[in-house]
Short mmCIF file of C-alpha atoms and ligand atoms in Angstrom, two decimals:
data_model
loop_
_atom_site.label_atom_id
_atom_site.label_comp_id
_atom_site.label_asym_id
_atom_site.label_seq_id
_atom_site.Cartn_x
_atom_site.Cartn_y
_atom_site.Cartn_z
CA MET A 30 -27.74 23.84 30.76
CA SER A 31 -29.09 25.45 27.71
CA VAL A 32 -27.01 26.05 24.42
CA LYS A 33 -27.49 29.60 22.63
CA PRO A 34 -28.99 29.44 19.13
CA VAL A 35 -26.80 29.13 15.96
CA ASP A 36 -26.39 32.32 13.77
CA PRO A 37 -28.04 31.95 10.72
CA TRP A 38 -24.79 32.13 8.72
CA ASN A 39 -23.49 29.39 10.68
CA THR A 40 -26.16 26.73 10.47
CA CYS A 41 -24.18 25.15 7.82
CA LEU A 42 -21.88 24.16 10.50
CA ASN A 43 -24.27 21.59 12.08
CA THR A 44 -26.23 20.08 8.85
CA SER A 45 -25.39 16.54 7.75
CA LEU A 46 -23.12 16.00 4.88
CA GLU A 47 -26.44 14.61 3.13
CA GLN A 48 -28.33 17.68 3.57
CA GLU A 49 -25.17 20.07 3.23
CA ASP A 50 -23.56 18.92 0.08
CA PRO A 51 -25.74 16.24 -1.74
CA GLU A 52 -23.26 16.37 -4.47
CA ILE A 53 -20.16 15.16 -2.39
CA PHE A 54 -22.70 13.08 -0.34
CA SER A 55 -23.80 11.09 -3.56
CA ILE A 56 -20.16 10.79 -4.76
CA VAL A 57 -19.41 9.26 -1.49
CA GLU A 58 -22.51 6.93 -1.59
CA ASN A 59 -21.66 6.09 -5.48
CA GLU A 60 -18.12 5.24 -4.36
CA LYS A 61 -19.56 2.78 -1.89
CA LEU A 62 -21.72 1.09 -4.35
CA ARG A 63 -18.79 0.60 -6.41
CA GLN A 64 -16.69 -0.73 -3.74
CA TRP A 65 -19.37 -3.18 -2.81
CA SER A 66 -20.00 -4.21 -6.34
CA GLY A 67 -16.54 -5.03 -7.84
CA LEU A 68 -13.82 -7.61 -6.93
CA GLU A 69 -10.91 -5.35 -5.58
CA LEU A 70 -7.45 -6.98 -6.32
CA ILE A 71 -5.34 -4.10 -6.14
CA ALA A 72 -2.67 -5.41 -3.76
CA SER A 73 -2.06 -1.80 -2.04
CA GLU A 74 -5.52 -1.39 -1.06
CA ASN A 75 -7.89 -2.63 1.87
CA PHE A 76 -10.79 -2.18 3.25
CA THR A 77 -10.60 -0.70 6.53
CA SER A 78 -12.97 -1.06 9.78
CA GLN A 79 -16.08 0.87 10.69
CA ALA A 80 -14.18 1.87 13.80
CA VAL A 81 -11.28 3.23 11.95
CA ILE A 82 -13.38 5.13 9.56
CA GLU A 83 -15.25 6.87 12.72
CA ALA A 84 -12.12 7.79 14.50
CA ASN A 85 -10.97 9.24 11.16
CA GLY A 86 -14.00 11.35 11.01
CA THR A 87 -13.86 12.88 14.30
CA PRO A 88 -13.31 16.81 15.71
CA LEU A 89 -9.74 15.53 16.41
CA THR A 90 -9.02 17.01 12.79
CA ASN A 91 -9.43 20.73 14.63
CA LYS A 92 -6.51 20.46 16.70
CA TYR A 93 -2.82 21.77 15.99
CA SER A 94 -0.22 19.99 17.90
CA GLU A 95 3.15 20.90 16.35
CA GLY A 96 5.72 18.85 18.34
CA LEU A 97 5.92 15.74 20.38
CA PRO A 98 3.57 14.67 23.43
CA GLY A 99 4.43 16.98 26.43
CA ALA A 100 6.64 19.25 24.16
CA ARG A 101 4.05 21.10 21.75
CA TYR A 102 4.02 24.57 20.45
CA TYR A 103 0.49 25.15 21.20
CA GLY A 104 -1.69 24.89 24.05
CA GLY A 105 -4.72 22.66 24.62
CA ASN A 106 -2.69 19.16 24.10
CA GLU A 107 -3.56 17.51 26.91
CA PHE A 108 -6.26 14.55 25.38
CA ILE A 109 -3.87 14.95 21.90
CA ASP A 110 -0.57 13.97 23.91
CA GLU A 111 -2.46 10.89 25.70
CA LEU A 112 -3.67 10.10 21.88
CA GLU A 113 -0.64 10.26 20.44
CA ARG A 114 1.07 8.45 23.36
CA LEU A 115 -0.92 5.42 23.10
CA CYS A 116 -0.43 5.40 19.26
CA GLN A 117 3.01 4.81 19.81
CA LYS A 118 2.51 2.54 22.42
CA ARG A 119 0.25 0.32 20.17
CA ALA A 120 2.79 0.90 17.04
CA LEU A 121 5.51 -1.11 19.21
CA GLU A 122 3.00 -3.59 20.45
CA ALA A 123 1.83 -4.43 17.09
CA PHE A 124 5.10 -5.40 16.13
CA GLY A 125 6.38 -6.96 19.36
CA LEU A 126 8.92 -4.47 19.87
CA ASN A 127 10.67 -3.40 23.10
CA PRO A 128 10.13 0.40 23.88
CA GLU A 129 14.09 0.52 25.11
CA VAL A 130 15.24 -0.47 21.75
CA TRP A 131 12.55 0.96 19.38
CA GLY A 132 10.63 4.25 19.07
CA VAL A 133 8.16 5.19 16.65
CA ASN A 134 7.25 8.76 15.06
CA VAL A 135 3.06 8.54 14.16
CA GLN A 136 2.92 11.79 12.49
CA PRO A 137 3.86 11.07 8.83
CA TYR A 138 1.05 12.04 6.70
CA SER A 139 1.60 8.98 4.19
CA GLY A 140 4.19 6.50 3.10
CA SER A 141 5.85 8.58 0.85
CA THR A 142 6.33 11.63 3.20
CA ALA A 143 7.41 9.11 5.78
CA ASN A 144 10.10 7.78 3.29
CA PHE A 145 11.30 11.43 2.75
CA ALA A 146 11.57 12.30 6.21
CA ALA A 147 13.37 9.05 7.24
CA LEU A 148 16.09 9.83 4.36
CA THR A 149 16.27 13.37 5.60
CA ALA A 150 16.95 11.92 9.03
CA LEU A 151 19.54 9.56 7.67
CA ILE A 152 21.63 10.92 5.06
CA LYS A 153 22.55 14.43 4.06
CA PRO A 154 21.84 15.95 0.46
CA GLN A 155 23.63 14.19 -2.24
CA ASP A 156 24.51 11.25 -0.32
CA ARG A 157 24.44 7.73 -1.79
CA LEU A 158 21.45 5.57 -1.41
CA MET A 159 20.49 2.08 -3.21
CA GLY A 160 16.93 0.68 -3.44
CA LEU A 161 15.16 -1.91 -5.66
CA ASP A 162 14.61 -0.58 -8.81
CA LEU A 163 10.72 0.50 -9.54
CA PRO A 164 10.49 -1.85 -12.68
CA SER A 165 11.77 -4.62 -10.28
CA GLY A 166 9.16 -3.90 -7.81
CA GLY A 167 10.62 -1.36 -5.74
CA HIS A 168 8.97 2.09 -5.00
CA LEU A 169 9.32 5.50 -6.54
CA THR A 170 10.60 6.96 -2.94
CA HIS A 171 13.56 4.58 -2.99
CA GLY A 172 15.56 6.83 -5.44
CA TYR A 173 13.64 6.22 -8.76
CA GLN A 174 14.93 7.96 -11.93
CA THR A 175 14.93 7.22 -15.46
CA GLN A 176 17.71 7.67 -17.90
CA LYS A 177 16.18 11.19 -18.64
CA LYS A 178 14.80 12.28 -15.52
CA LYS A 179 15.11 12.22 -11.78
CA ILE A 180 11.84 11.31 -11.02
CA SER A 181 11.50 11.06 -7.09
CA SER A 182 12.46 13.56 -4.65
CA SER A 183 14.72 10.55 -3.36
CA SER A 184 16.80 10.99 -6.44
CA ILE A 185 16.55 14.76 -7.05
CA TYR A 186 18.03 15.47 -3.64
CA PHE A 187 19.92 12.07 -3.21
CA THR A 188 21.98 10.18 -5.20
CA SER A 189 21.04 6.88 -6.23
CA MET A 190 21.68 3.54 -7.71
CA PRO A 191 19.13 0.79 -7.82
CA TYR A 192 19.60 -2.97 -7.37
CA GLN A 193 17.29 -5.17 -9.18
CA VAL A 194 15.70 -8.91 -9.24
CA ASP A 195 17.20 -11.34 -11.86
CA PRO A 196 14.57 -11.36 -15.07
CA THR A 197 14.65 -15.29 -14.81
CA THR A 198 14.05 -15.85 -11.34
CA GLY A 199 12.18 -12.55 -10.42
CA LEU A 200 14.22 -12.88 -6.99
CA ILE A 201 16.57 -9.95 -6.03
CA ASP A 202 20.15 -10.58 -7.45
CA TYR A 203 21.84 -9.92 -3.89
CA LYS A 204 25.25 -10.99 -5.50
CA ARG A 205 25.04 -8.40 -7.94
CA LEU A 206 23.80 -5.74 -5.26
CA GLU A 207 26.93 -6.70 -3.19
CA GLU A 208 29.19 -6.18 -6.07
CA ASN A 209 27.63 -2.73 -6.97
CA ALA A 210 27.54 -1.84 -3.59
CA ALA A 211 31.27 -2.27 -3.44
CA LEU A 212 31.83 0.25 -6.23
CA PHE A 213 28.86 2.54 -5.07
CA ARG A 214 29.44 2.65 -1.48
CA PRO A 215 26.22 3.37 -0.17
CA GLN A 216 25.27 5.54 2.74
CA LEU A 217 21.96 3.94 2.84
CA LEU A 218 20.41 0.86 1.61
CA ILE A 219 16.59 0.65 1.54
CA CYS A 220 14.82 -2.62 1.36
CA GLY A 221 10.66 -3.44 0.81
CA ALA A 222 8.92 -3.19 -2.31
CA SER A 223 5.29 -2.56 -3.94
CA ALA A 224 5.54 -5.36 -6.27
CA TYR A 225 7.45 -8.49 -4.69
CA PRO A 226 5.64 -11.55 -4.20
CA ALA A 227 8.99 -13.19 -2.47
CA GLU A 228 10.55 -12.90 0.99
CA TRP A 229 13.33 -10.66 2.07
CA GLU A 230 17.01 -11.76 3.13
CA TYR A 231 17.15 -8.98 5.69
CA ASP A 232 20.44 -10.68 7.16
CA THR A 233 22.27 -10.52 3.85
CA LEU A 234 21.34 -6.90 3.45
CA ARG A 235 22.55 -6.15 6.80
CA LYS A 236 25.62 -7.71 5.85
CA ILE A 237 25.78 -5.71 2.85
CA ALA A 238 24.87 -2.39 4.70
CA ASP A 239 27.52 -3.22 7.43
CA GLN A 240 30.54 -3.63 4.75
CA HIS A 241 30.14 0.53 3.85
CA SER A 242 28.80 1.44 7.39
CA ALA A 243 25.82 2.30 5.70
CA TYR A 244 22.25 2.48 7.51
CA LEU A 245 19.49 -0.24 6.71
CA MET A 246 16.13 1.00 6.14
CA CYS A 247 13.19 -1.37 5.70
CA ASP A 248 10.01 0.33 3.81
CA MET A 249 7.53 -2.54 4.97
CA ALA A 250 4.53 -0.69 3.42
CA HIS A 251 3.09 -3.79 1.78
CA ILE A 252 3.72 -6.10 4.10
CA SER A 253 3.28 -4.69 7.55
CA GLY A 254 0.04 -6.38 8.05
CA LEU A 255 1.69 -9.61 7.49
CA ILE A 256 4.44 -8.89 9.65
CA ALA A 257 2.28 -7.79 12.55
CA GLY A 258 0.20 -11.12 12.05
CA ASN A 259 3.39 -13.14 12.07
CA GLU A 260 3.03 -13.96 8.60
CA ALA A 261 6.26 -12.69 7.09
CA LEU A 262 9.78 -12.23 8.36
CA SER A 263 10.34 -9.18 10.95
CA PRO A 264 12.89 -6.70 9.61
CA PHE A 265 13.44 -4.94 12.99
CA GLU A 266 16.13 -7.02 14.00
CA PHE A 267 18.07 -6.17 11.32
CA CYS A 268 17.30 -2.56 10.55
CA ASP A 269 18.01 0.76 11.74
CA ILE A 270 14.98 2.38 10.60
CA VAL A 271 11.55 0.77 9.48
CA THR A 272 8.70 2.89 7.38
CA THR A 273 5.58 1.81 6.78
CA THR A 274 2.18 2.91 5.46
CA THR A 275 -0.78 2.08 7.41
CA HIS A 276 -3.47 1.27 4.90
CA LYS A 277 -2.22 -1.59 3.07
CA THR A 278 -2.07 -4.89 4.54
CA LEU A 279 -2.24 -3.32 7.97
CA ARG A 280 -5.62 -1.88 7.03
CA GLY A 281 -5.78 1.21 8.95
CA PRO A 282 -6.42 4.87 7.68
CA ARG A 283 -3.96 6.54 5.13
CA ALA A 284 -0.90 7.64 6.56
CA GLY A 285 2.57 6.48 7.44
CA LEU A 286 5.01 5.56 10.46
CA ILE A 287 8.77 5.86 11.11
CA PHE A 288 10.31 3.22 13.58
CA PHE A 289 13.88 4.18 14.91
CA ARG A 290 16.40 2.08 16.86
CA ARG A 291 17.03 3.73 20.19
CA ASP A 292 20.08 1.88 21.23
CA LYS A 293 22.31 2.65 18.10
CA GLY A 294 23.83 5.45 19.86
CA ASP A 295 23.73 8.08 17.03
CA ASP A 296 20.49 9.70 17.77
CA LEU A 297 18.38 8.49 15.66
CA GLU A 298 15.23 9.33 17.76
CA ASN A 299 15.93 13.09 17.79
CA ARG A 300 17.07 13.00 13.74
CA VAL A 301 13.60 11.19 12.79
CA ASN A 302 11.69 13.41 15.09
CA GLN A 303 13.20 16.74 13.81
CA ALA A 304 12.90 15.26 9.88
CA VAL A 305 9.36 14.71 10.64
CA PHE A 306 8.54 17.98 12.24
CA PRO A 307 9.80 21.04 11.70
CA SER A 308 11.78 19.56 8.42
CA CYS A 309 9.12 18.03 6.33
CA GLN A 310 5.75 18.31 7.74
CA GLY A 311 3.53 21.04 10.09
CA GLY A 312 0.72 19.80 12.42
CA PRO A 313 -0.13 16.41 12.78
CA HIS A 314 -3.50 14.76 11.32
CA ASN A 315 -4.82 13.86 14.92
CA ASN A 316 -8.06 12.37 13.32
CA THR A 317 -5.78 10.06 11.28
CA ILE A 318 -3.66 9.39 14.47
CA ALA A 319 -6.53 8.05 16.19
CA ALA A 320 -7.59 5.84 13.30
CA ILE A 321 -3.90 4.45 13.19
CA ALA A 322 -4.36 3.73 17.07
CA VAL A 323 -7.46 1.97 16.43
CA ALA A 324 -6.06 -0.14 13.46
CA LEU A 325 -2.96 -0.82 15.68
CA LYS A 326 -4.88 -2.30 18.34
CA GLN A 327 -6.89 -4.40 15.81
CA ALA A 328 -3.56 -5.49 14.27
CA ALA A 329 -2.38 -6.80 17.44
CA SER A 330 -5.34 -9.12 18.06
CA PRO A 331 -5.55 -12.94 17.61
CA GLU A 332 -8.34 -12.18 14.81
CA PHE A 333 -6.00 -10.09 12.89
CA LYS A 334 -3.42 -12.99 12.78
CA GLN A 335 -6.08 -15.08 11.32
CA TYR A 336 -6.54 -12.64 8.68
CA ALA A 337 -2.93 -12.52 7.99
CA LYS A 338 -2.96 -15.78 7.36
CA GLN A 339 -5.89 -16.20 5.22
CA VAL A 340 -4.50 -13.00 3.13
CA ARG A 341 -1.85 -15.43 2.44
CA ALA A 342 -3.62 -18.59 1.84
CA ASN A 343 -6.07 -16.87 -0.55
CA ALA A 344 -2.98 -15.11 -2.66
CA LEU A 345 -1.64 -18.73 -3.06
CA ALA A 346 -4.98 -20.07 -4.03
CA LEU A 347 -5.26 -17.63 -6.82
CA ALA A 348 -1.63 -18.00 -7.60
CA LYS A 349 -2.15 -21.85 -8.10
CA ALA A 350 -5.39 -21.50 -10.08
CA LEU A 351 -3.78 -19.14 -12.55
CA SER A 352 -0.89 -21.47 -12.85
CA ASN A 353 -3.35 -24.31 -13.57
CA TYR A 354 -4.68 -22.42 -16.41
CA GLY A 355 -0.98 -22.39 -17.76
CA TYR A 356 -0.48 -18.66 -16.87
CA LYS A 357 2.89 -17.53 -16.19
CA LEU A 358 3.87 -15.95 -12.52
CA ALA A 359 7.11 -13.73 -11.72
CA THR A 360 8.96 -16.27 -9.44
CA GLY A 361 6.28 -18.84 -10.04
CA THR A 362 4.27 -18.29 -7.01
CA THR A 363 3.57 -15.83 -3.82
CA VAL A 364 4.45 -16.19 -0.16
CA ASN A 365 2.73 -12.96 0.57
CA HIS A 366 -0.37 -11.28 -0.54
CA LEU A 367 0.63 -10.59 -4.09
CA ILE A 368 0.99 -12.05 -7.47
CA LEU A 369 2.89 -10.74 -10.56
CA TRP A 370 1.36 -12.10 -13.53
CA ASP A 371 3.46 -12.21 -16.71
CA LEU A 372 1.11 -11.69 -19.49
CA LYS A 373 3.95 -11.56 -22.27
CA PRO A 374 3.14 -15.37 -23.32
CA GLN A 375 0.17 -14.42 -24.16
CA LYS A 376 0.59 -11.41 -26.02
CA LEU A 377 -1.45 -9.31 -23.95
CA THR A 378 -0.08 -5.98 -22.43
CA GLY A 379 -1.04 -5.23 -18.69
CA SER A 380 -2.68 -1.84 -19.95
CA LYS A 381 -5.31 -3.99 -21.89
CA LEU A 382 -6.09 -6.48 -19.21
CA GLU A 383 -6.50 -3.57 -16.67
CA ARG A 384 -9.05 -1.96 -19.16
CA ILE A 385 -11.02 -4.91 -19.90
CA CYS A 386 -10.87 -5.89 -16.23
CA ASP A 387 -12.25 -2.36 -15.36
CA MET A 388 -15.12 -3.21 -17.66
CA VAL A 389 -16.02 -6.34 -15.52
CA ASN A 390 -15.63 -4.56 -12.40
CA ILE A 391 -12.81 -6.32 -11.56
CA THR A 392 -10.09 -4.09 -10.20
CA ILE A 393 -6.49 -4.65 -10.74
CA ASN A 394 -3.38 -2.75 -12.11
CA LYS A 395 -0.71 -3.01 -14.82
CA ASN A 396 2.61 -3.44 -13.62
CA SER A 397 6.06 -4.13 -15.12
CA ILE A 398 7.88 -7.55 -15.15
CA ALA A 399 11.65 -7.88 -15.11
CA GLY A 400 12.63 -8.19 -18.33
CA ASP A 401 9.84 -6.05 -20.15
CA LYS A 402 11.16 -4.71 -22.98
CA SER A 403 9.42 -1.34 -22.88
CA ALA A 404 8.76 0.37 -19.55
CA VAL A 405 5.78 2.44 -20.98
CA THR A 406 3.79 -0.53 -21.88
CA PRO A 407 4.11 -3.06 -18.65
CA GLY A 408 4.19 -6.66 -19.72
CA GLY A 409 1.81 -7.78 -16.60
CA VAL A 410 -0.69 -7.13 -13.76
CA ARG A 411 -0.38 -6.99 -10.23
CA LEU A 412 -3.06 -8.79 -7.75
CA GLY A 413 -3.38 -8.63 -4.49
CA SER A 414 -5.50 -10.46 -2.04
CA SER A 415 -5.78 -8.30 1.24
CA ALA A 416 -8.80 -6.06 0.53
CA LEU A 417 -10.95 -9.16 -0.63
CA THR A 418 -9.78 -11.14 2.52
CA SER A 419 -11.31 -8.37 4.65
CA ARG A 420 -14.49 -8.87 2.79
CA SER A 421 -14.31 -12.70 4.10
CA LEU A 422 -13.66 -14.14 0.80
CA LYS A 423 -12.06 -17.62 1.23
CA GLU A 424 -9.46 -20.02 -0.87
CA GLU A 425 -12.39 -21.36 -3.25
CA ASP A 426 -13.57 -17.82 -3.89
CA PHE A 427 -10.01 -16.91 -5.03
CA VAL A 428 -10.44 -19.96 -7.49
CA LYS A 429 -13.71 -18.48 -8.68
CA ILE A 430 -11.97 -15.23 -9.35
CA ALA A 431 -9.00 -17.03 -11.09
CA GLU A 432 -11.92 -18.44 -13.34
CA PHE A 433 -13.17 -14.76 -14.02
CA LEU A 434 -9.47 -13.63 -14.65
CA HIS A 435 -9.29 -16.49 -17.14
CA ARG A 436 -12.32 -15.58 -18.79
CA THR A 437 -11.41 -11.84 -19.21
CA VAL A 438 -8.18 -12.81 -20.87
CA GLN A 439 -9.79 -15.17 -23.38
CA ILE A 440 -12.32 -12.36 -24.02
CA ALA A 441 -9.32 -10.00 -24.35
CA LEU A 442 -7.48 -12.08 -26.97
CA ALA A 443 -10.47 -12.45 -29.10
CA VAL A 444 -11.51 -8.93 -29.44
CA GLN A 445 -7.81 -8.16 -29.87
CA GLU A 446 -7.47 -10.56 -32.69
CA LYS A 447 -10.74 -9.48 -34.12
CA SER A 448 -9.58 -5.81 -34.16
CA GLY A 449 -6.63 -6.75 -36.13
CA SER A 450 -4.50 -4.01 -34.31
CA LYS A 451 -2.52 -3.99 -31.39
CA LEU A 452 -3.33 -0.31 -30.48
CA MET A 453 -5.19 0.45 -27.32
CA LYS A 454 -7.47 2.72 -28.98
CA ASP A 455 -8.44 -0.08 -31.38
CA PHE A 456 -8.80 -2.25 -28.61
CA VAL A 457 -11.05 -0.18 -26.45
CA ALA A 458 -13.24 0.50 -29.49
CA ALA A 459 -13.36 -3.16 -30.15
CA LEU A 460 -14.61 -3.93 -26.60
CA GLN A 461 -17.92 -1.81 -27.02
CA GLY A 462 -20.98 -3.60 -26.84
CA ASN A 463 -19.45 -6.97 -26.29
CA GLU A 464 -21.94 -9.59 -25.07
CA GLU A 465 -19.52 -11.76 -23.25
CA ILE A 466 -18.32 -8.79 -21.37
CA ALA A 467 -21.89 -7.73 -20.31
CA GLN A 468 -22.42 -11.31 -19.04
CA LEU A 469 -19.26 -11.48 -17.17
CA ARG A 470 -19.93 -8.16 -15.41
CA LYS A 471 -23.10 -9.47 -14.31
CA GLU A 472 -22.05 -12.44 -12.86
CA VAL A 473 -19.03 -10.66 -11.03
CA ILE A 474 -21.39 -8.10 -9.42
CA GLU A 475 -23.88 -10.71 -8.21
CA PHE A 476 -20.63 -12.76 -6.89
CA ALA A 477 -19.40 -9.45 -5.24
CA ARG A 478 -22.07 -8.06 -4.02
CA SER A 479 -22.93 -11.45 -2.04
CA PHE A 480 -20.01 -10.69 0.33
CA PRO A 481 -19.97 -8.25 3.30
CA MET A 482 -18.52 -4.95 3.02
CA PRO A 483 -16.07 -3.42 6.17
CA GLY A 484 -17.03 -0.20 7.40
CA PHE A 485 -20.56 0.59 6.26
CA ASP A 486 -23.72 -1.30 5.66
CA PRO A 487 -24.20 -2.05 1.95
CA THR A 488 -28.06 -2.35 2.09
CA LYS A 489 -28.15 1.36 3.09
CA ILE A 490 -26.08 2.82 0.38
CA LYS A 491 -27.86 5.86 -1.20
CA ALA A 492 -26.09 5.87 -4.58
CA THR A 493 -27.51 8.01 -7.34
CA VAL A 494 -26.20 6.01 -10.04
CA ALA A 495 -26.90 2.28 -11.00
CA ILE A 496 -24.22 -0.39 -11.57
C1 PLP B 19 2.53 2.58 -1.07
C2 PLP B 19 3.98 2.44 -0.88
C3 PLP B 19 4.73 3.75 -0.13
C4 PLP B 19 3.85 5.17 -0.65
O1 PLP B 19 2.55 5.33 0.17
P1 PLP B 19 1.70 6.80 -0.11
O2 PLP B 19 0.83 6.35 1.16
O3 PLP B 19 1.01 6.46 -1.23
O4 PLP B 19 2.66 7.91 -0.09
C5 PLP B 19 6.14 3.85 -0.07
N1 PLP B 19 6.53 2.63 0.12
C6 PLP B 19 5.98 1.44 -0.55
C7 PLP B 19 7.32 0.49 -0.53
C8 PLP B 19 4.82 1.43 -0.78
O5 PLP B 19 4.34 0.44 -1.13
#
């Protein structure tokens, strides 16, 4: 069969990105070069697979499919229904869940929207929720507010009270949580974090939630890959609702999932599904759902269990190596993929180490450490091993990374001393033209480029910048 020619004004619809939009194409290529040439230690990031990237870039993005499989608002959804059902099935399988006990909504656009939909499903406006405080490692969407301002919609539309870690141990103070809950009487207790290097006491949390007939929700965003890989305790036995992002340790596309209990008797299934659509979202991103399904299939494989194991081994190797240099870590170690590095003993702020690491192609983020005096200048940084484990780094490579980080701290301290000021702008000015930084950067690039790159072929990058 022959196909008619394209209208001249429509030829743009079939030209490659490279030909059609060189500006965007080169930004993409430059970003690929940056990803390949650096050491990615941001704990919330990962490198997804080629198959996930391919699924994410499909014409599935064209389709509207508001509603659920078999109950859509638009026609033409026979394949989309098949896709979404397969994604749901794989989500339950990846976490070893019985479909009679658990169901899942795979439509949330991201972790934050999944959480807001979950709150919408579980509680009413002004109801009371408790979540781990942001400076204790919790997430914005767990009720965060400051003294002056309600920051997150989870504190704007609901009444929130945080629980915290004990600053001396870095561990959650469950006793104080129980006492405060007895006064606050939450309707919802949220567990899960973005910067907590320890395991969770889900049974204790369940007990506290039950004291107030509250729901228990776990936001396992950071550790869902470890849970799928049996390298972290599963929250499912104890929780009513479990949310997650799909792009952190789970290594999928950027999106969210909401798991709900079917055996609870208060119709969580309908409440969650209604909350996602129509309460909080419109049409699902079907290209993303395809990519989630691919990632979930991978997450259920024996190879992914090896990956999850290596993620932890690498984080532990980094933690031990940093401790051997005499550095202080929150909780003293890690049991998962992330490390909270307290820089207060070095008298160096997290912001400064983040900035200088950027200059040597090591990507990290500043992070508050429980007990910090100021929330504006966080006292530490957060490091994670999930992304570089996807690039096949092993324990000895993370020992090398500890050495790079140690050298970076030494340079930072010398520069801070020489500049005779504690101000960031003086620090940045004093860093210009530093030869030790140039040398370290060269070594980091060479080291980083010696490892493979998931998702794309690093030898075929057409960057327009030099790194
Ligand atoms: C990252 C994260 C989120 C938010 O995810 P986004 O996709 O960035 O919206 C929510 N909860 C926790 C615990 C997270 O770590």
